[in-house]
Amino acid sequence: MGWQEIVSRALVRDIRAVSRLISIVEDRRSGFEDAYAAIYPHTGKAHVIGITGPPGSGKSTLVDKIAAEYRRRGKTVGIVAVDPTSPFTGGALLGDRLRMQRHSLDDGVFIRSMGTRGHLGGVARATSGVVDVLDAAGYDYVLIETVGVGQSEVEVASLADTVALVQVPGLGDDIQVIKAGVMEIGDVFVVNKKDRPGVERVVAEIRMALDLAGNVSGRSRAYSGHHGPTGATTGTVDATEVAPWRPPILQTMAESGEGVAEVCDTCDAHMHRLSEDGALVERRFRRARSETMQIASDLIWRGLADDRRALDAAEELAWKVARREMDPYAAGWSLRELIVN
Amino acid sequence: MDEGKKIRVLVAKPGLDGHDRGAKVVARALRDAGMEVIYTGLRQTPEQIVAAAIQEDVDVVAMSILSGAHNYLFPRVMQLLHERGVDDVLVVGGGIIPDEDIPGLKECGIAEVFTPGASTADTVKFIRENIKR
Ligand SMILES: Nc1nc2c(ncn2[C@@H]2O[C@H](COP(=O)(O)OP(=O)(O)OP(=O)(O)O)[C@@H](O)[C@H]2O)c(=O)[nH]1
Ligand SMILES: [Mg+2]
């Protein structure tokens, strides 16, 4: 199959074609940019939900149950589950799928595992492209499970319409939620493992952190006052008419499925709100901008790596910096001059 | 990190036997050899294995069977792959499999069978040298 045929089949959700197209995008195989250009006009319809949180907090179990609930409601679901790639061997053990096996015979659920392949930020560099493939293939929801995050892996916020931040009781540090620095990206807070002691405390801590942050999810706050590129996108809706979205705090027991329907309801309500107050356009503009900048920077880097002249110059400049004949900024500017011209 | 295409492997444990120590050892060895290993756990039906192999677009399916049902399960997986038109995936098997059963399994398309004596290094080497794409 050539890429044209793969694309046309993927657009009507032929499973093998979807799967192959994902590989093409993930590996940047030949024809990848053409294939991407062909699917891109068909994207933007899915509700993209990011599920993030510490290792072992129950993300995969939740994703499994959220998918089951949306299926019950007659919706289709694409899932991208990201696990870390070893920086030493380049290998990866992708184990999230293990908890989602009940869906394997359901054509309405497509599950794809990805290694981070050296990318930091909690997702892979190609995750955005894989989400686009699933979106173009017509899945109603695309769920992204990030790697188990620690401090700063918040990139999912620039991919997803809605971010569900999972927390659990008993992680020891009582202000882990606040310290993690990921509070700001949560649109929905899910306190999982409510069967465990300490749930109320985690809920109270999240509530307190939200109060400190001014009641509104950080991303929504950052958007207020901005307008889309045309300036008209939010023109008909006065932002002050719609009360700000305060991220709800939900409790779940992912293993039994308790509370999962509410998580789905809340994600839907969040999407509804985003569409209502114009923030969806803002979010998607931000995603487009960050993706475009990232690709431009990748291209510049790759161009640099292929450019013998620039590499030689870089080598020479680096020696000068090492010998203290030049400072690194001056060297950086010289190299930039050489590349740009 | 390495720029070449990553080898993706589905490690599956079909059948009803209740432990997956061997499968996990293989999964880790393949990961340590730089492959992306999708581990799907215990008690997978051939239908589930084939569906997962297709969605994950793997190069290799590695199955381990201890229950003695290999003469049914391996050929069934091959048949389902064939029915779905998947002919570019390398399928290998492992577990407790009597020598006299091996030729029959190879006949139906299992590329190699690794019995408990084999080292994980053999499996890694075989996969590297025999992947079909
Ligand atoms: N007690 C309890 N255990 C749960 C609950 N939900 C999930 N678990 C268990 O928590 C463990 C981790 O679950 P996963 O879903 O794999 O967690 P994860 O966040 O995806 O883990 P990583 O992907 O490795 O970061 C498993 O043993 C689950 O069975 C729950 O509500 N209560
Ligand atoms: Mg997981």
Short mmCIF file of C-alpha atoms and ligand atoms in Angstrom, two decimals:
data_model
loop_
_atom_site.label_atom_id
_atom_site.label_comp_id
_atom_site.label_asym_id
_atom_site.label_seq_id
_atom_site.Cartn_x
_atom_site.Cartn_y
_atom_site.Cartn_z
CA MET A 1 0.00 0.00 0.00
CA GLY A 2 1.27 3.47 -0.84
CA TRP A 3 0.62 6.30 1.59
CA GLN A 4 -2.32 7.61 -0.45
CA GLU A 5 -4.17 4.36 -0.06
CA ILE A 6 -3.25 4.08 3.59
CA VAL A 7 -4.60 7.57 4.20
CA SER A 8 -7.87 7.01 2.38
CA ARG A 9 -8.44 3.77 4.26
CA ALA A 10 -7.46 5.29 7.59
CA LEU A 11 -10.00 8.06 7.09
CA VAL A 12 -12.77 5.46 7.01
CA ARG A 13 -11.27 3.81 10.07
CA ASP A 14 -9.78 0.70 8.48
CA ILE A 15 -7.91 -0.56 11.55
CA ARG A 16 -4.81 -1.79 9.77
CA ALA A 17 -4.49 1.43 7.83
CA VAL A 18 -4.91 3.54 10.97
CA SER A 19 -2.24 1.48 12.64
CA ARG A 20 0.18 1.71 9.73
CA LEU A 21 -0.40 5.42 9.40
CA ILE A 22 0.47 5.86 13.06
CA SER A 23 3.76 4.05 12.45
CA ILE A 24 4.49 6.26 9.47
CA VAL A 25 3.91 9.35 11.58
CA GLU A 26 5.74 8.02 14.62
CA ASP A 27 8.83 6.91 12.67
CA ARG A 28 8.70 9.80 10.19
CA ARG A 29 8.88 7.27 7.39
CA SER A 30 9.15 8.40 3.82
CA GLY A 31 5.99 10.09 2.64
CA PHE A 32 5.17 11.07 6.19
CA GLU A 33 4.75 14.77 5.57
CA ASP A 34 2.49 14.18 2.57
CA ALA A 35 0.38 11.72 4.53
CA TYR A 36 0.13 14.15 7.41
CA ALA A 37 -0.91 16.96 5.11
CA ALA A 38 -3.62 14.73 3.70
CA ILE A 39 -5.17 13.86 7.06
CA TYR A 40 -4.79 17.23 8.71
CA PRO A 41 -7.93 18.81 7.22
CA HIS A 42 -9.91 15.95 8.80
CA THR A 43 -8.71 16.65 12.33
CA GLY A 44 -10.15 18.87 15.02
CA LYS A 45 -13.33 16.91 15.64
CA ALA A 46 -12.29 14.66 18.50
CA HIS A 47 -12.41 15.67 22.14
CA VAL A 48 -8.82 15.10 23.27
CA ILE A 49 -8.48 14.24 26.95
CA GLY A 50 -5.12 13.95 28.68
CA ILE A 51 -4.83 11.71 31.72
CA THR A 52 -1.76 12.41 33.77
CA GLY A 53 -0.51 11.81 37.30
CA PRO A 54 2.17 10.04 39.32
CA PRO A 55 3.42 6.54 38.49
CA GLY A 56 1.04 3.84 39.62
CA SER A 57 -1.80 6.24 40.43
CA GLY A 58 -4.20 4.21 38.28
CA LYS A 59 -4.08 6.12 34.99
CA SER A 60 -4.32 3.03 32.79
CA THR A 61 -7.09 1.55 34.90
CA LEU A 62 -8.98 4.83 34.65
CA VAL A 63 -8.46 5.11 30.90
CA ASP A 64 -9.79 1.58 30.54
CA LYS A 65 -12.92 2.46 32.52
CA ILE A 66 -13.42 5.85 30.88
CA ALA A 67 -13.26 4.17 27.47
CA ALA A 68 -15.79 1.58 28.63
CA GLU A 69 -18.14 4.31 29.84
CA TYR A 70 -17.93 6.30 26.60
CA ARG A 71 -18.52 3.09 24.65
CA ARG A 72 -21.64 2.51 26.75
CA ARG A 73 -22.75 5.94 25.59
CA GLY A 74 -22.26 4.90 21.99
CA LYS A 75 -19.04 6.86 21.40
CA THR A 76 -15.81 5.62 19.87
CA VAL A 77 -12.48 6.02 21.61
CA GLY A 78 -8.84 6.18 20.49
CA ILE A 79 -6.20 5.73 23.15
CA VAL A 80 -2.53 6.72 23.08
CA ALA A 81 -0.63 5.30 26.03
CA VAL A 82 2.88 6.60 26.56
CA ASP A 83 5.55 4.86 28.62
CA PRO A 84 9.18 5.87 29.09
CA THR A 85 11.94 4.72 26.75
CA SER A 86 15.18 3.77 28.46
CA PRO A 87 17.78 6.43 27.73
CA PHE A 88 20.47 3.74 27.96
CA THR A 89 19.20 1.02 25.65
CA GLY A 90 16.54 2.84 23.63
CA GLY A 91 14.18 0.02 24.54
CA ALA A 92 10.86 0.33 26.31
CA LEU A 93 8.42 -1.86 28.15
CA LEU A 94 4.97 -0.62 27.20
CA GLY A 95 2.65 -2.02 29.82
CA ASP A 96 -0.38 0.26 29.86
CA ARG A 97 -2.29 -1.85 27.39
CA LEU A 98 -2.27 -4.71 29.87
CA ARG A 99 -5.07 -2.96 31.80
CA MET A 100 -7.17 -2.26 28.73
CA GLN A 101 -7.42 -5.73 27.25
CA ARG A 102 -11.19 -5.95 27.55
CA HIS A 103 -11.42 -3.58 24.58
CA SER A 104 -9.18 -5.54 22.28
CA LEU A 105 -12.03 -7.11 20.35
CA ASP A 106 -14.07 -3.93 20.15
CA ASP A 107 -13.61 -2.07 16.87
CA GLY A 108 -14.86 1.10 18.56
CA VAL A 109 -11.70 1.32 20.66
CA PHE A 110 -8.22 1.67 19.21
CA ILE A 111 -5.29 1.43 21.60
CA ARG A 112 -1.76 2.37 20.67
CA SER A 113 1.28 2.21 22.96
CA MET A 114 4.23 4.55 22.47
CA GLY A 115 7.68 4.93 23.97
CA THR A 116 8.89 8.45 24.70
CA ARG A 117 11.96 7.82 22.49
CA GLY A 118 14.09 10.35 24.28
CA HIS A 119 11.51 13.10 24.51
CA LEU A 120 10.95 14.71 27.89
CA GLY A 121 7.68 16.24 28.97
CA GLY A 122 5.59 13.15 29.69
CA VAL A 123 4.65 12.31 26.12
CA ALA A 124 6.58 11.43 22.95
CA ARG A 125 7.51 13.94 20.29
CA ALA A 126 5.16 12.14 17.90
CA THR A 127 2.22 11.90 20.30
CA SER A 128 0.62 14.96 18.78
CA GLY A 129 0.75 13.35 15.33
CA VAL A 130 -0.69 10.09 16.61
CA VAL A 131 -3.56 11.99 18.22
CA ASP A 132 -4.19 13.65 14.86
CA VAL A 133 -4.33 10.29 13.08
CA LEU A 134 -6.91 8.97 15.55
CA ASP A 135 -8.85 12.22 15.30
CA ALA A 136 -8.86 12.07 11.50
CA ALA A 137 -9.95 8.42 11.65
CA GLY A 138 -13.09 9.65 13.36
CA TYR A 139 -12.78 8.54 16.96
CA ASP A 140 -15.07 10.71 19.08
CA TYR A 141 -12.65 10.84 21.97
CA VAL A 142 -8.89 10.54 22.03
CA LEU A 143 -7.45 9.71 25.43
CA ILE A 144 -3.75 10.33 26.06
CA GLU A 145 -2.19 8.51 28.99
CA THR A 146 1.11 10.21 29.84
CA VAL A 147 4.06 8.54 31.49
CA GLY A 148 3.92 8.62 35.28
CA VAL A 149 4.85 12.21 35.91
CA GLY A 150 7.01 13.76 38.57
CA GLN A 151 7.74 17.45 38.57
CA SER A 152 7.45 19.05 35.22
CA GLU A 153 6.07 16.73 32.60
CA VAL A 154 3.20 18.97 31.60
CA GLU A 155 3.38 18.88 27.83
CA VAL A 156 0.08 17.03 27.63
CA ALA A 157 -1.54 20.37 28.47
CA SER A 158 -0.60 21.65 25.05
CA LEU A 159 -2.08 18.58 23.31
CA ALA A 160 -5.34 18.05 25.14
CA ASP A 161 -8.60 19.97 25.30
CA THR A 162 -9.18 18.64 28.79
CA VAL A 163 -6.54 17.49 31.26
CA ALA A 164 -7.54 15.11 34.03
CA LEU A 165 -4.94 15.16 36.76
CA VAL A 166 -4.94 11.98 38.82
CA GLN A 167 -3.85 11.99 42.43
CA VAL A 168 -3.91 9.27 45.05
CA PRO A 169 -3.79 9.14 48.82
CA GLY A 170 -0.77 7.76 50.59
CA LEU A 171 2.07 9.06 48.49
CA GLY A 172 3.67 10.28 51.69
CA ASP A 173 4.40 13.91 51.03
CA ASP A 174 1.30 15.76 52.16
CA ILE A 175 1.76 18.68 49.83
CA GLN A 176 2.88 16.64 46.85
CA VAL A 177 -0.02 18.02 44.87
CA ILE A 178 1.09 21.59 45.24
CA LYS A 179 4.78 20.96 45.04
CA ALA A 180 4.52 18.95 41.90
CA GLY A 181 3.98 22.18 39.99
CA VAL A 182 1.52 20.47 37.71
CA MET A 183 -1.57 21.81 39.49
CA GLU A 184 -1.99 24.51 36.88
CA ILE A 185 -2.68 22.12 34.03
CA GLY A 186 -5.58 20.29 35.70
CA ASP A 187 -9.05 20.97 34.34
CA VAL A 188 -10.46 18.05 36.27
CA PHE A 189 -8.94 16.53 39.38
CA VAL A 190 -9.41 12.84 39.97
CA VAL A 191 -8.55 11.44 43.35
CA ASN A 192 -8.28 7.75 42.62
CA LYS A 193 -8.06 4.82 45.04
CA LYS A 194 -10.76 6.29 47.23
CA ASP A 195 -10.85 2.92 48.95
CA ARG A 196 -7.56 3.87 50.55
CA PRO A 197 -7.20 5.95 53.71
CA GLY A 198 -6.36 9.64 53.33
CA VAL A 199 -8.68 10.53 50.44
CA GLU A 200 -10.31 13.42 52.25
CA ARG A 201 -6.96 14.93 52.97
CA VAL A 202 -5.88 14.82 49.33
CA VAL A 203 -9.17 16.42 48.33
CA ALA A 204 -8.71 19.15 50.92
CA GLU A 205 -5.17 19.83 49.76
CA ILE A 206 -6.22 20.14 46.15
CA ARG A 207 -9.05 22.45 47.17
CA MET A 208 -6.66 24.60 49.13
CA ALA A 209 -4.19 24.75 46.26
CA LEU A 210 -7.01 25.75 43.91
CA ASP A 211 -8.12 28.47 46.32
CA LEU A 212 -4.60 29.81 46.43
CA ALA A 213 -4.49 29.82 42.67
CA GLY A 214 -7.66 31.89 42.57
CA ASN A 215 -10.31 29.24 41.96
CA VAL A 216 -9.78 28.93 38.25
CA SER A 217 -7.76 26.45 36.28
CA GLY A 218 -4.46 28.02 35.37
CA ARG A 219 -4.91 27.51 31.69
CA SER A 220 -8.32 29.15 31.59
CA ARG A 221 -6.98 32.05 33.55
CA ALA A 222 -4.09 32.49 31.18
CA TYR A 223 -6.50 32.65 28.27
CA SER A 224 -8.87 35.25 29.61
CA GLY A 225 -8.34 38.55 27.88
CA HIS A 226 -6.76 36.93 24.85
CA HIS A 227 -8.46 36.67 21.56
CA GLY A 228 -8.03 34.36 18.65
CA PRO A 229 -5.77 35.38 15.79
CA THR A 230 -8.61 37.14 14.03
CA GLY A 231 -9.78 38.85 17.19
CA ALA A 232 -13.31 37.81 16.39
CA THR A 233 -13.38 34.35 17.86
CA THR A 234 -14.55 35.43 21.27
CA GLY A 235 -16.20 38.57 20.04
CA THR A 236 -19.76 37.45 20.51
CA VAL A 237 -19.26 36.11 24.00
CA ASP A 238 -18.26 38.42 26.76
CA ALA A 239 -15.90 36.38 28.93
CA THR A 240 -17.37 37.94 32.05
CA GLU A 241 -20.80 36.51 31.32
CA VAL A 242 -19.58 32.95 31.82
CA ALA A 243 -18.43 32.02 35.29
CA PRO A 244 -14.83 30.80 35.22
CA TRP A 245 -14.29 27.05 35.17
CA ARG A 246 -13.31 25.85 38.57
CA PRO A 247 -11.69 22.42 38.21
CA PRO A 248 -13.96 19.92 39.96
CA ILE A 249 -12.42 17.40 42.33
CA LEU A 250 -13.80 13.91 41.78
CA GLN A 251 -13.22 10.71 43.68
CA THR A 252 -12.90 7.37 41.95
CA MET A 253 -12.16 3.76 42.51
CA ALA A 254 -10.88 2.97 39.06
CA GLU A 255 -10.65 -0.72 39.72
CA SER A 256 -14.38 -1.09 40.37
CA GLY A 257 -15.35 1.75 38.04
CA GLU A 258 -16.94 3.75 40.84
CA GLY A 259 -17.04 7.46 40.01
CA VAL A 260 -15.92 7.00 36.41
CA ALA A 261 -19.25 8.05 34.88
CA GLU A 262 -18.87 11.36 36.74
CA VAL A 263 -15.38 11.77 35.30
CA CYS A 264 -16.83 11.36 31.80
CA ASP A 265 -19.68 13.79 32.58
CA THR A 266 -17.21 16.34 33.89
CA CYS A 267 -14.88 16.06 30.88
CA ASP A 268 -17.90 16.58 28.64
CA ALA A 269 -19.02 19.55 30.71
CA HIS A 270 -15.55 21.01 30.44
CA MET A 271 -15.60 20.65 26.68
CA HIS A 272 -19.02 22.23 26.58
CA ARG A 273 -17.73 25.17 28.57
CA LEU A 274 -14.65 25.55 26.39
CA SER A 275 -16.84 25.74 23.31
CA GLU A 276 -19.18 28.19 25.01
CA ASP A 277 -16.71 30.76 26.17
CA GLY A 278 -14.37 30.68 23.19
CA ALA A 279 -11.54 29.06 25.11
CA LEU A 280 -11.52 26.05 22.80
CA VAL A 281 -10.39 28.19 19.92
CA GLU A 282 -7.71 29.63 22.18
CA ARG A 283 -6.49 26.24 23.28
CA ARG A 284 -6.35 24.87 19.82
CA PHE A 285 -4.59 27.94 18.60
CA ARG A 286 -1.99 27.45 21.32
CA ARG A 287 -1.55 23.83 20.34
CA ALA A 288 -1.11 24.82 16.71
CA ARG A 289 1.37 27.49 17.66
CA SER A 290 3.45 25.25 19.90
CA GLU A 291 3.45 22.48 17.28
CA THR A 292 4.47 24.87 14.51
CA MET A 293 7.27 26.38 16.57
CA GLN A 294 8.45 22.93 17.59
CA ILE A 295 8.54 21.70 14.01
CA ALA A 296 10.39 24.81 12.87
CA SER A 297 12.92 24.31 15.62
CA ASP A 298 13.27 20.60 14.76
CA LEU A 299 13.86 21.52 11.13
CA ILE A 300 16.48 24.08 12.03
CA TRP A 301 18.21 21.54 14.22
CA ARG A 302 18.11 18.89 11.57
CA GLY A 303 19.37 21.37 9.01
CA LEU A 304 22.19 22.17 11.35
CA ALA A 305 23.10 18.54 11.83
CA ASP A 306 23.26 18.07 8.04
CA ASP A 307 25.22 21.24 7.41
CA ARG A 308 28.92 20.41 7.25
CA ARG A 309 29.91 24.05 7.13
CA ALA A 310 27.87 24.93 10.22
CA LEU A 311 29.15 21.91 12.10
CA ASP A 312 32.75 22.84 11.33
CA ALA A 313 32.10 26.40 12.39
CA ALA A 314 30.43 25.19 15.59
CA GLU A 315 33.46 23.07 16.35
CA GLU A 316 35.81 25.97 15.81
CA LEU A 317 33.69 28.34 17.89
CA ALA A 318 33.41 25.80 20.69
CA TRP A 319 37.19 25.58 20.86
CA LYS A 320 37.38 29.35 21.14
CA VAL A 321 34.85 29.27 23.98
CA ALA A 322 36.75 26.46 25.70
CA ARG A 323 40.00 28.42 25.44
CA ARG A 324 38.23 31.49 26.84
CA GLU A 325 38.91 33.44 23.66
CA MET A 326 35.23 34.00 23.18
CA ASP A 327 32.18 33.91 25.44
CA PRO A 328 29.40 31.40 24.64
CA TYR A 329 26.84 34.10 23.73
CA ALA A 330 29.15 35.70 21.21
CA ALA A 331 29.84 32.25 19.77
CA GLY A 332 26.12 31.49 19.67
CA TRP A 333 25.40 34.70 17.77
CA SER A 334 28.20 34.04 15.27
CA LEU A 335 26.87 30.58 14.61
CA ARG A 336 23.37 31.92 14.22
CA GLU A 337 24.60 34.49 11.67
CA LEU A 338 26.25 31.73 9.70
CA ILE A 339 23.13 29.51 9.72
CA VAL A 340 20.63 32.22 8.90
CA ASN A 341 22.70 33.62 6.03
CA MET B 1 19.62 7.73 20.67
CA ASP B 2 19.52 5.34 17.79
CA GLU B 3 17.99 6.72 14.64
CA GLY B 4 17.02 3.44 13.00
CA LYS B 5 13.57 2.02 13.05
CA LYS B 6 12.63 0.53 16.38
CA ILE B 7 11.71 -3.11 16.46
CA ARG B 8 8.28 -3.45 18.07
CA VAL B 9 7.37 -6.74 19.71
CA LEU B 10 4.13 -7.96 21.22
CA VAL B 11 4.83 -10.36 24.06
CA ALA B 12 1.75 -12.39 24.81
CA LYS B 13 0.78 -15.25 26.98
CA PRO B 14 -2.07 -17.18 25.40
CA GLY B 15 -3.88 -19.98 27.14
CA LEU B 16 -4.96 -20.57 30.65
CA ASP B 17 -1.78 -21.32 32.55
CA GLY B 18 -1.44 -19.02 35.47
CA HIS B 19 2.04 -17.54 35.56
CA ASP B 20 4.02 -15.39 33.21
CA ARG B 21 7.50 -15.35 34.67
CA GLY B 22 9.05 -16.65 31.46
CA ALA B 23 7.19 -14.15 29.30
CA LYS B 24 8.30 -11.30 31.55
CA VAL B 25 11.93 -12.40 31.39
CA VAL B 26 11.75 -12.39 27.59
CA ALA B 27 9.98 -9.01 27.59
CA ARG B 28 12.73 -7.46 29.69
CA ALA B 29 15.50 -9.00 27.62
CA LEU B 30 13.98 -7.60 24.43
CA ARG B 31 13.60 -4.20 26.01
CA ASP B 32 17.21 -4.28 27.15
CA ALA B 33 18.16 -5.11 23.58
CA GLY B 34 16.60 -1.79 22.53
CA MET B 35 13.20 -3.02 21.36
CA GLU B 36 9.78 -1.61 22.17
CA VAL B 37 7.91 -4.35 23.93
CA ILE B 38 4.16 -4.30 24.34
CA TYR B 39 3.31 -6.62 27.14
CA THR B 40 -0.27 -7.82 27.26
CA GLY B 41 -0.25 -10.19 30.19
CA LEU B 42 -1.87 -13.48 30.98
CA ARG B 43 -4.70 -15.45 29.45
CA GLN B 44 -4.92 -13.82 26.06
CA THR B 45 -7.07 -15.42 23.44
CA PRO B 46 -5.63 -15.75 19.92
CA GLU B 47 -8.23 -13.19 18.80
CA GLN B 48 -7.00 -10.67 21.36
CA ILE B 49 -3.38 -11.27 20.45
CA VAL B 50 -4.01 -10.70 16.76
CA ALA B 51 -6.11 -7.58 17.39
CA ALA B 52 -3.38 -6.12 19.61
CA ALA B 53 -0.65 -7.02 17.11
CA ILE B 54 -2.53 -5.14 14.40
CA GLN B 55 -3.30 -2.04 16.46
CA GLU B 56 0.27 -1.86 17.72
CA ASP B 57 1.69 -2.52 14.23
CA VAL B 58 4.34 -4.80 15.66
CA ASP B 59 7.13 -6.45 13.72
CA VAL B 60 7.16 -9.48 15.95
CA VAL B 61 4.70 -11.50 18.02
CA ALA B 62 6.40 -13.55 20.73
CA MET B 63 4.19 -16.01 22.57
CA SER B 64 4.93 -18.25 25.46
CA ILE B 65 2.86 -21.28 26.34
CA LEU B 66 3.35 -23.64 29.23
CA SER B 67 -0.04 -25.26 29.32
CA GLY B 68 0.48 -27.79 26.56
CA ALA B 69 -2.10 -26.17 24.31
CA HIS B 70 0.54 -24.96 21.85
CA ASN B 71 -0.62 -27.24 19.06
CA TYR B 72 -3.95 -25.46 19.10
CA LEU B 73 -3.03 -21.88 20.10
CA PHE B 74 -0.04 -21.22 17.82
CA PRO B 75 -1.74 -22.42 14.61
CA ARG B 76 -4.88 -20.50 15.57
CA VAL B 77 -2.92 -17.23 15.88
CA MET B 78 -1.28 -17.91 12.50
CA GLN B 79 -4.64 -18.60 10.94
CA LEU B 80 -6.17 -15.38 12.29
CA LEU B 81 -3.19 -13.32 11.12
CA HIS B 82 -3.57 -14.88 7.71
CA GLU B 83 -7.30 -14.14 7.64
CA ARG B 84 -6.62 -10.49 8.41
CA GLY B 85 -4.06 -10.37 5.63
CA VAL B 86 -1.11 -9.88 7.97
CA ASP B 87 1.88 -11.64 6.43
CA ASP B 88 4.79 -9.44 7.40
CA VAL B 89 4.90 -10.19 11.10
CA LEU B 90 7.50 -12.57 12.49
CA VAL B 91 5.93 -15.00 14.96
CA VAL B 92 8.03 -16.87 17.48
CA GLY B 93 7.03 -19.19 20.26
CA GLY B 94 8.46 -20.38 23.50
CA GLY B 95 7.64 -22.50 26.48
CA ILE B 96 7.48 -26.12 27.28
CA ILE B 97 7.14 -27.65 23.85
CA PRO B 98 8.16 -31.22 23.02
CA ASP B 99 10.71 -31.56 20.20
CA GLU B 100 8.37 -33.68 18.14
CA ASP B 101 5.81 -30.86 17.99
CA ILE B 102 8.24 -28.27 16.64
CA PRO B 103 8.25 -29.26 12.94
CA GLY B 104 4.46 -29.04 12.83
CA LEU B 105 4.48 -25.60 14.38
CA LYS B 106 7.09 -24.35 11.94
CA GLU B 107 5.02 -25.82 9.16
CA CYS B 108 2.12 -23.56 10.08
CA GLY B 109 4.31 -20.47 10.11
CA ILE B 110 5.89 -20.14 13.55
CA ALA B 111 9.37 -18.95 12.57
CA GLU B 112 11.19 -20.39 15.56
CA VAL B 113 10.43 -22.16 18.80
CA PHE B 114 12.52 -21.49 21.89
CA THR B 115 12.38 -24.21 24.53
CA PRO B 116 13.44 -23.63 28.16
CA GLY B 117 17.09 -24.37 27.31
CA ALA B 118 17.39 -21.39 24.97
CA SER B 119 18.91 -18.17 26.24
CA THR B 120 17.16 -14.85 25.79
CA ALA B 121 20.18 -13.76 23.77
CA ASP B 122 19.24 -16.41 21.18
CA THR B 123 15.76 -14.93 20.93
CA VAL B 124 17.13 -11.40 20.52
CA LYS B 125 19.54 -12.54 17.83
CA PHE B 126 16.91 -14.51 15.98
CA ILE B 127 14.51 -11.57 15.93
CA ARG B 128 17.15 -9.14 14.72
CA GLU B 129 18.17 -11.44 11.88
CA ASN B 130 14.71 -12.46 10.78
CA ILE B 131 12.28 -9.56 11.00
CA LYS B 132 10.37 -9.24 7.80
CA ARG B 133 10.27 -5.48 7.44
N1 LIG C 1 -6.80 0.12 45.72
C1 LIG C 1 -6.94 0.56 44.49
N2 LIG C 1 -6.04 0.19 43.56
C2 LIG C 1 -6.19 0.67 42.30
C3 LIG C 1 -7.26 1.52 41.94
N3 LIG C 1 -7.13 1.83 40.65
C4 LIG C 1 -6.01 1.21 40.22
N4 LIG C 1 -5.45 0.50 41.21
C5 LIG C 1 -4.23 -0.33 41.15
O1 LIG C 1 -3.09 0.50 41.07
C6 LIG C 1 -2.05 -0.16 40.35
C7 LIG C 1 -1.53 0.74 39.25
O2 LIG C 1 -2.55 0.94 38.29
P1 LIG C 1 -2.27 1.45 36.82
O3 LIG C 1 -3.59 1.72 36.20
O4 LIG C 1 -1.34 0.54 36.14
O5 LIG C 1 -1.51 2.81 37.16
P2 LIG C 1 -0.78 3.80 36.15
O6 LIG C 1 -0.94 5.16 36.72
O7 LIG C 1 -1.27 3.59 34.77
O8 LIG C 1 0.73 3.34 36.26
P3 LIG C 1 1.94 3.75 35.30
O9 LIG C 1 1.43 3.77 33.89
O10 LIG C 1 2.95 2.69 35.54
O11 LIG C 1 2.40 5.11 35.77
C8 LIG C 1 -2.66 -1.44 39.82
O12 LIG C 1 -2.27 -2.50 40.64
C9 LIG C 1 -4.14 -1.19 39.91
O13 LIG C 1 -4.86 -2.38 40.04
C10 LIG C 1 -8.22 1.85 42.95
O14 LIG C 1 -9.19 2.59 42.73
N5 LIG C 1 -8.00 1.35 44.20
MG MG C 2 -0.23 3.12 33.03
#
